PDB file of C-alpha atoms in Angstrom:
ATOM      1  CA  UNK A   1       0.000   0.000   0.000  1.00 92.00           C
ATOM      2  CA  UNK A   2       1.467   3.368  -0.832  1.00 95.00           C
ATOM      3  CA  UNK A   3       0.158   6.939   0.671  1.00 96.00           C
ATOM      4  CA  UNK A   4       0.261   9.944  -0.435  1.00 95.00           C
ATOM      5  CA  UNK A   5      -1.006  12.956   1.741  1.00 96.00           C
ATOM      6  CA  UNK A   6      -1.143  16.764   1.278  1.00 95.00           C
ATOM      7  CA  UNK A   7      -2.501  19.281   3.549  1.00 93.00           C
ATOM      8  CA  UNK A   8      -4.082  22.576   2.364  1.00 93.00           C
ATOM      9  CA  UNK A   9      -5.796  25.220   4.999  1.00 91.00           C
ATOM     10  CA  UNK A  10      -7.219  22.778   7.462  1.00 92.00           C
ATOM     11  CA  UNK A  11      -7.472  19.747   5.379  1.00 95.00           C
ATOM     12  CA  UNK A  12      -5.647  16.878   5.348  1.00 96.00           C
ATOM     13  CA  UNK A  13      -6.378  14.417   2.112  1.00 97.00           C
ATOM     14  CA  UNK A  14      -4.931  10.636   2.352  1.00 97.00           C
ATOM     15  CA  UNK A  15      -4.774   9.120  -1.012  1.00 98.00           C
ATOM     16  CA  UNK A  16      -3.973   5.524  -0.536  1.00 97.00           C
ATOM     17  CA  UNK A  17      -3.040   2.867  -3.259  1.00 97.00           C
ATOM     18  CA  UNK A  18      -3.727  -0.879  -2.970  1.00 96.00           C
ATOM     19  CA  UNK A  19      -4.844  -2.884  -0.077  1.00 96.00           C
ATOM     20  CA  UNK A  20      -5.952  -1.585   2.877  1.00 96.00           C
ATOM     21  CA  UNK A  21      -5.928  -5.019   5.018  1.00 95.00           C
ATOM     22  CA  UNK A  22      -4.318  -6.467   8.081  1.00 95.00           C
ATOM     23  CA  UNK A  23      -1.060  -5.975   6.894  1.00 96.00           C
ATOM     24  CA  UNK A  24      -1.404  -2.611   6.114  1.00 96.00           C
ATOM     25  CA  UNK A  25      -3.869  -0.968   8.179  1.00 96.00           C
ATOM     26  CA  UNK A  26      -1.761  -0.372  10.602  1.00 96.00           C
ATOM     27  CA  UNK A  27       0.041   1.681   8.508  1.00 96.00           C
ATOM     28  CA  UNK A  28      -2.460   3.894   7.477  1.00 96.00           C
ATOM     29  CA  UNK A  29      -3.546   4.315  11.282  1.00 96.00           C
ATOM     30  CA  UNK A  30      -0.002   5.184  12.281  1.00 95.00           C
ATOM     31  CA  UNK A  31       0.254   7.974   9.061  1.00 94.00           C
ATOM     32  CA  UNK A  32      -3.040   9.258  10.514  1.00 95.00           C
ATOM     33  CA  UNK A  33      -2.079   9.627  14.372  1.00 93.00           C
ATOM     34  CA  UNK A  34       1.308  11.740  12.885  1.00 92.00           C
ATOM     35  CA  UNK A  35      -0.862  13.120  10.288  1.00 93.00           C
ATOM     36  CA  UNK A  36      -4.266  14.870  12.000  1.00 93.00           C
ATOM     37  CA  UNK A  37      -3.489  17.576  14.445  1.00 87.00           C
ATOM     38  CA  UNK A  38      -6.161  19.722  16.486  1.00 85.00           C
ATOM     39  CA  UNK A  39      -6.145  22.023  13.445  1.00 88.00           C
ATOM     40  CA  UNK A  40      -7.313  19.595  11.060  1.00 93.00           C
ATOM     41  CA  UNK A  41     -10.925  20.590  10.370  1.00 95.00           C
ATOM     42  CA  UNK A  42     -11.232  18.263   7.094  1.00 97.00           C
ATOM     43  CA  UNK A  43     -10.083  14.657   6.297  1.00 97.00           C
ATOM     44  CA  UNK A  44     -10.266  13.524   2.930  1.00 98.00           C
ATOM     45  CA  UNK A  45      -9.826   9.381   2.123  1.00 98.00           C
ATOM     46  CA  UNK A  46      -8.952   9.485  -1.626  1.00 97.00           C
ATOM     47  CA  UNK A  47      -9.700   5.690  -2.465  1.00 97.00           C
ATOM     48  CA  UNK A  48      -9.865   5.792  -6.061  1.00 96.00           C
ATOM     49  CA  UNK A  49      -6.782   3.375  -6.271  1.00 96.00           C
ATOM     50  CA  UNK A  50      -8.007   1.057  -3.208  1.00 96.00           C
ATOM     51  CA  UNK A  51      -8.439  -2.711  -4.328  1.00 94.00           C
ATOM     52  CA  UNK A  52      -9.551  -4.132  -1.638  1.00 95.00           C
ATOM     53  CA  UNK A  53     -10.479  -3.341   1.967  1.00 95.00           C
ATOM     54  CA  UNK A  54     -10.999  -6.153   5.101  1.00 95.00           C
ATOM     55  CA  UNK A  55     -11.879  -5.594   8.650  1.00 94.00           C
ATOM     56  CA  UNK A  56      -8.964  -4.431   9.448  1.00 96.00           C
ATOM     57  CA  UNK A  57      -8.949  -1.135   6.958  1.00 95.00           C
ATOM     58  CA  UNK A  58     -12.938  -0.400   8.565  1.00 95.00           C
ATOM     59  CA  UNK A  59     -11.650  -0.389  12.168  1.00 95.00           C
ATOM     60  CA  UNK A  60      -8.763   2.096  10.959  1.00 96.00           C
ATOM     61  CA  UNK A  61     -11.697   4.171   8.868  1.00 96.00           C
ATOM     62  CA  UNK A  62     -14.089   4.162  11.918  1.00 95.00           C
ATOM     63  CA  UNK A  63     -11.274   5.333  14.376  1.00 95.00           C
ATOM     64  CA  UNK A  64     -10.628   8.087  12.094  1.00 96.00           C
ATOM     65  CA  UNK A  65     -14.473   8.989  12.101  1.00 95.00           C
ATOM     66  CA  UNK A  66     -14.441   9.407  15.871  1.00 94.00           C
ATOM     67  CA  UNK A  67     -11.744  11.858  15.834  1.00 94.00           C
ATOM     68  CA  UNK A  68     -12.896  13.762  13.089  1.00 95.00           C
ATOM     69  CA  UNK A  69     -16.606  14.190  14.762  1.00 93.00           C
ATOM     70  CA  UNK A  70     -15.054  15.863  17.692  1.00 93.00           C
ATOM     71  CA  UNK A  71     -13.146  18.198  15.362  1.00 91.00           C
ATOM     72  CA  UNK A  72     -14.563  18.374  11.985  1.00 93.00           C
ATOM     73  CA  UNK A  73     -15.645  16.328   9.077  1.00 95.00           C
ATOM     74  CA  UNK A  74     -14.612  12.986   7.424  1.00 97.00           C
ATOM     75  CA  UNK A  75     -15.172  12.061   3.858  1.00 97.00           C
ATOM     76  CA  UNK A  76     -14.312   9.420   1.335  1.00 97.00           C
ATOM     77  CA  UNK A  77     -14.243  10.346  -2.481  1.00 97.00           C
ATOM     78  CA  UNK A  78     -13.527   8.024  -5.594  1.00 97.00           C
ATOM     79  CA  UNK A  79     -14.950   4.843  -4.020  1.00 96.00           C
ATOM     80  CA  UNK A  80     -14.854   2.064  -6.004  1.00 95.00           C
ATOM     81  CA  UNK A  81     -18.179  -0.222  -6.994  1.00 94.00           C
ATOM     82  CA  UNK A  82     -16.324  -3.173  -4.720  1.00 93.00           C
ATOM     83  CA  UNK A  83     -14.923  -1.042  -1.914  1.00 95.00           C
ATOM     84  CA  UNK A  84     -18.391   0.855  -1.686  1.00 95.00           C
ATOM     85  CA  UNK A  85     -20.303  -2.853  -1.406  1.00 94.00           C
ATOM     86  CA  UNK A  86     -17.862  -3.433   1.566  1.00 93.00           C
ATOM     87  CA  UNK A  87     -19.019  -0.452   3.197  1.00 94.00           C
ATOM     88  CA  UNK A  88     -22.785  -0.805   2.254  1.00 94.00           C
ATOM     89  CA  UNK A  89     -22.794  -4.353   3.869  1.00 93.00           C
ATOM     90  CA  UNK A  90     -21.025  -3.103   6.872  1.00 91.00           C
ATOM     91  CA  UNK A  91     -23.242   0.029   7.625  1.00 92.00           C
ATOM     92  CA  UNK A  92     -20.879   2.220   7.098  1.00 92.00           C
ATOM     93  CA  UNK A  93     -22.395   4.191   4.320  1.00 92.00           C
ATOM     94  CA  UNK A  94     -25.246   5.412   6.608  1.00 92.00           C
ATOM     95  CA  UNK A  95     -23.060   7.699   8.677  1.00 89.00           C
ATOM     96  CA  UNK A  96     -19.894   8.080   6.739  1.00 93.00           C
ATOM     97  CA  UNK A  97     -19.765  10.572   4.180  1.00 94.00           C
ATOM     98  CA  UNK A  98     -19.480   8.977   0.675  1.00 95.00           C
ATOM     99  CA  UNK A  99     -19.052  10.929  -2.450  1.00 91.00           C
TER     100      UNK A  99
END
């Protein structure tokens, strides 16, 4: 899995490539703990290049939620047709935003 961020005036966007699974999650949890600071009003999960997504990758998504709703807003852009089933049979898609 490779990530890219940049930050621009409050918000942080996360574009990650390739799997987000048990092996990598961690990964993207640790980026995000360095990554979103009290002044991070926006956090953008650019999944356009995500292939697949397990357990593992929703815990790390759902943590990230949390922090955001105490600071902010969360979103996740270019979701794919089989990352966005993942999240529809998981629940997620009725409180995450999806565009």
């Amino acid at each position: 899995m490779q990530i890219t961020k940049s930050v621009t005036e409050g918000t942080l966007t996360v574009r990650i490539e390739g799997r987000l699974d048990t092996t990598t999650a961690p990964m993207l949890e640790g980026e995000l703990k360095r990554s979103v600071t009290d002044g991070t009003e926006r956090l953008i999960f650019d999944f356009e290049k995500v292939e697949y997504m397990s357990s593992a990758g929703i815990r790390v998504l759902m943590a990230a939620d949390r922090v955001m709703s105490r600071q902010g807003e969360m979103k996740l852009i270019h979701v794919n047709e089989d990352i966005m089933e993942i999240l529809d049979m998981t629940g997620l898609t009725d409180f995450l935003t999806i565009e």
